[in-house]
Amino acid sequence: LYGRNAYAGVISLTTNRANTNESSASAAATIGNYGRADLEFVGNLPLVEDVLAARIAVRSHRFDGFFENNGIIDAAGTVDQALRGDSIGREDTLYVRPSLRYTPNSNLTIDLIGEIYRERSEAYPAVGMPAQAPPPGGTILTSCPTIQTPPTATLCYGFGNPFGDESRNLPGSGTNPFSIGHNLGDRPADYDSQSYVLDAAYDLGNGTLRGILSYQDVEEEVW
């Protein structure tokens, strides 16, 4: 089913299907620090008992990010006070999975499943750290690479490596690894995905004939 090259094993994840016999609903909310707010809802409704049912699952996620802007925007250590103190790495996602189940008789089952995902997050703060020890004399290394291709964007920790590396004789700089210079607030991490699956199965008595047809469309712009 999965191909002979799946030598390490396979995890098969099957989402719940609409129930033609029972109405149900559930909801959950998770609130946390750093502006985290997760909302979830699942609902099932038989439209024609034992024949047709609809189900929907929705999850919304918002998060301000662990990082804080220290306002440093270039290798010279220039501080932009308008950026200082802002949260960095915002996450904003919405996931919706509607589905229908049609069972016109005891042998035939048809499932139509949609998955719609929308993300409007902020460019993620990630930057390389100095991988060598400071030169003799104790000069502190700076690591603030600048992307010179328009539109200009800068991302930097400011001074040295907050983590250090004993194997390279590189001491940690003692700076906060969650404090970073960042002027990508208007640069998106946008992701749109939609997929639709038609799954039909017919019970032949001594086996099942099954057909699966799927379509997916993805569009993304990620800094």
Coordinates of C-alpha atoms in Angstrom, one line a residue:
L1 CA 0.0 0.0 0.0
Y2 CA 2.8 2.4 0.9
G3 CA 5.5 1.2 -1.4
R4 CA 8.4 -1.2 -0.8
N5 CA 10.8 1.6 0.1
A6 CA 8.9 2.5 3.3
Y7 CA 11.4 0.3 5.1
A8 CA 11.4 2.3 8.3
G9 CA 7.6 1.9 8.8
V10 CA 4.6 4.1 8.2
I11 CA 2.3 6.2 10.4
S12 CA -1.2 6.3 8.9
L13 CA -3.3 9.1 10.3
T14 CA -7.0 9.0 9.4
T15 CA -9.3 11.9 10.5
N16 CA -12.7 11.3 11.9
R17 CA -15.6 11.0 9.4
A18 CA -19.1 12.4 9.7
N19 CA -21.5 10.3 11.7
T20 CA -24.9 9.8 10.1
N21 CA -26.6 8.7 13.4
E22 CA -25.7 11.1 16.1
S23 CA -25.4 14.9 16.6
S24 CA -22.4 16.1 18.6
A25 CA -20.3 19.1 19.4
S26 CA -17.2 20.0 21.4
A27 CA -15.1 23.1 22.0
A28 CA -11.8 23.9 23.8
A29 CA -9.8 27.0 24.5
T30 CA -6.1 27.3 25.6
I31 CA -4.9 30.7 26.9
G32 CA -1.2 31.2 27.7
N33 CA 1.6 33.7 28.1
Y34 CA 3.3 35.5 25.2
G35 CA -0.2 36.2 23.9
R36 CA -1.1 32.6 23.1
A37 CA -4.8 31.9 22.3
D38 CA -5.9 28.6 20.8
L39 CA -9.6 28.0 20.0
E40 CA -11.0 24.7 18.8
F41 CA -14.5 23.5 17.7
V42 CA -15.8 20.2 16.3
G43 CA -19.4 19.7 15.3
N44 CA -21.3 16.8 13.7
L45 CA -24.9 16.9 12.3
P46 CA -26.9 14.1 10.6
L47 CA -28.8 15.8 7.7
V48 CA -30.7 12.6 6.7
E49 CA -30.5 9.9 9.3
D50 CA -28.4 6.9 8.2
V51 CA -27.9 8.5 4.8
L52 CA -26.2 12.0 4.9
A53 CA -24.2 13.8 7.6
A54 CA -21.9 16.9 7.8
R55 CA -19.0 17.5 10.1
I56 CA -16.7 20.4 10.7
A57 CA -13.5 20.9 12.7
V58 CA -12.0 24.4 13.2
R59 CA -8.8 25.4 15.0
S60 CA -7.5 29.0 15.4
H61 CA -4.0 29.7 16.8
R62 CA -2.5 33.1 17.8
F63 CA 0.8 33.7 19.5
D64 CA 3.0 36.8 19.9
G65 CA 6.3 35.0 19.8
F66 CA 9.1 34.3 22.3
F67 CA 11.5 36.9 21.0
E68 CA 11.7 40.6 21.9
N69 CA 13.2 43.2 19.7
N70 CA 16.3 44.8 21.2
G71 CA 16.3 47.5 18.5
I72 CA 19.7 46.7 17.1
I73 CA 19.4 46.9 13.3
D74 CA 23.0 46.9 12.0
A75 CA 26.5 45.7 12.6
A76 CA 27.4 49.1 14.1
G77 CA 25.0 48.5 16.9
T78 CA 22.5 51.2 15.8
V79 CA 19.4 51.0 17.9
D80 CA 16.0 51.9 16.5
Q81 CA 13.9 52.9 19.5
A82 CA 10.7 52.6 17.5
L83 CA 11.3 48.8 17.3
R84 CA 12.7 48.2 20.8
G85 CA 10.6 46.1 23.0
D86 CA 8.3 44.8 20.3
S87 CA 7.4 41.1 20.2
I88 CA 8.9 39.2 17.3
G89 CA 7.8 36.0 15.6
R90 CA 4.0 36.4 15.7
E91 CA 1.9 33.4 14.7
D92 CA -1.6 33.6 13.3
T93 CA -3.2 30.5 11.8
L94 CA -6.6 29.2 11.0
Y95 CA -7.4 25.6 10.0
V96 CA -10.9 24.4 8.9
R97 CA -11.8 20.8 7.9
P98 CA -15.4 20.4 6.6
S99 CA -16.6 16.9 5.5
L100 CA -19.7 15.1 4.2
R101 CA -20.6 11.4 4.4
Y102 CA -23.2 9.9 2.1
T103 CA -24.4 6.3 2.6
P104 CA -27.3 5.7 0.1
N105 CA -27.3 1.9 1.0
S106 CA -25.4 -0.5 3.2
N107 CA -22.8 -1.2 0.6
L108 CA -21.7 2.2 -0.6
T109 CA -20.0 4.9 1.5
I110 CA -18.8 8.2 0.0
D111 CA -16.8 10.8 1.9
L112 CA -16.0 14.3 0.7
I113 CA -13.3 16.0 2.9
G114 CA -11.9 19.5 2.6
E115 CA -8.9 20.9 4.4
I116 CA -8.4 24.7 4.4
Y117 CA -5.3 26.2 6.1
R118 CA -4.5 29.9 6.3
E119 CA -1.5 31.5 8.0
R120 CA -0.7 35.2 8.4
S121 CA 2.4 35.1 10.6
E122 CA 5.5 37.3 10.9
A123 CA 8.9 36.5 9.3
Y124 CA 10.7 34.2 11.7
P125 CA 13.8 35.6 13.5
A126 CA 16.7 33.2 12.7
V127 CA 20.4 34.2 12.2
G128 CA 23.7 32.5 12.2
M129 CA 26.0 32.9 15.2
P130 CA 29.8 33.5 15.2
A131 CA 31.5 30.1 15.1
Q132 CA 34.9 31.1 16.2
A133 CA 36.6 32.5 19.3
P134 CA 37.3 36.3 19.6
P135 CA 40.7 37.3 18.3
P136 CA 43.6 38.0 20.8
G137 CA 42.8 41.2 22.7
G138 CA 39.3 40.2 23.5
T139 CA 37.5 42.1 20.7
I140 CA 33.8 41.2 20.8
L141 CA 32.5 39.8 17.6
T142 CA 29.4 41.2 16.0
S143 CA 27.0 39.2 13.9
C144 CA 24.5 41.4 12.1
P145 CA 24.2 40.2 8.5
T146 CA 22.4 42.6 6.2
I147 CA 20.5 41.5 3.1
Q148 CA 21.4 44.1 0.5
T149 CA 18.9 43.0 -2.1
P150 CA 15.8 45.2 -2.0
P151 CA 13.8 45.4 0.1
T152 CA 16.5 45.7 2.6
A153 CA 16.0 43.6 5.8
T154 CA 18.3 43.2 8.8
L155 CA 18.4 40.6 11.5
C156 CA 21.0 40.5 14.2
Y157 CA 21.8 39.4 17.8
G158 CA 24.1 42.3 18.2
F159 CA 27.2 41.1 19.9
G160 CA 28.8 37.6 20.0
N161 CA 27.1 34.3 20.5
P162 CA 24.8 34.0 23.5
F163 CA 25.3 30.2 23.6
G164 CA 29.1 29.8 23.2
D165 CA 30.8 26.6 22.0
E166 CA 33.4 25.0 24.2
S167 CA 34.7 22.8 21.4
R168 CA 35.8 26.0 19.6
N169 CA 36.9 27.8 22.7
L170 CA 34.1 30.2 22.1
P171 CA 32.7 31.6 25.4
G172 CA 29.0 32.6 25.6
S173 CA 28.4 36.3 25.4
G174 CA 25.9 36.3 28.3
T175 CA 23.3 38.0 26.2
N176 CA 19.6 37.0 26.1
P177 CA 19.1 34.5 23.2
F178 CA 15.4 35.6 23.0
S179 CA 16.4 39.3 22.4
I180 CA 17.2 40.0 18.8
G181 CA 17.4 43.0 16.4
H182 CA 14.7 42.7 13.7
N183 CA 13.2 45.0 11.1
L184 CA 11.1 42.4 9.4
G185 CA 7.8 43.4 11.0
D186 CA 6.2 44.1 7.6
R187 CA 7.7 40.9 6.0
P188 CA 5.2 38.1 5.8
A189 CA 5.1 34.4 6.6
D190 CA 1.9 33.8 4.6
Y191 CA 0.7 30.3 3.7
D192 CA -2.5 29.3 2.0
S193 CA -3.4 25.6 1.4
Q194 CA -6.6 23.9 0.4
S195 CA -7.1 20.3 -0.4
Y196 CA -10.2 18.2 -1.3
V197 CA -10.5 14.4 -1.2
L198 CA -13.3 12.2 -2.5
D199 CA -13.1 8.8 -0.9
A200 CA -15.7 6.2 -2.2
A201 CA -15.9 2.6 -1.0
Y202 CA -18.2 -0.2 -2.1
D203 CA -18.5 -3.5 -0.2
L204 CA -18.6 -6.4 -2.6
G205 CA -19.2 -9.0 0.2
N206 CA -15.9 -10.7 -0.2
G207 CA -13.8 -7.5 -0.5
T208 CA -14.0 -3.8 -0.9
L209 CA -13.6 -1.7 -4.1
R210 CA -12.3 1.7 -3.2
G211 CA -11.5 4.9 -5.2
I212 CA -9.7 8.0 -3.8
L213 CA -9.5 11.3 -5.8
S214 CA -7.7 14.3 -4.3
Y215 CA -6.8 17.8 -5.3
Q216 CA -4.4 20.3 -3.5
D217 CA -3.5 23.9 -4.1
V218 CA -0.7 25.7 -2.1
E219 CA 0.4 29.3 -2.3
E220 CA 3.1 30.8 0.1
E221 CA 5.2 33.8 0.6
V222 CA 7.6 33.3 3.5
W223 CA 10.5 35.5 4.6

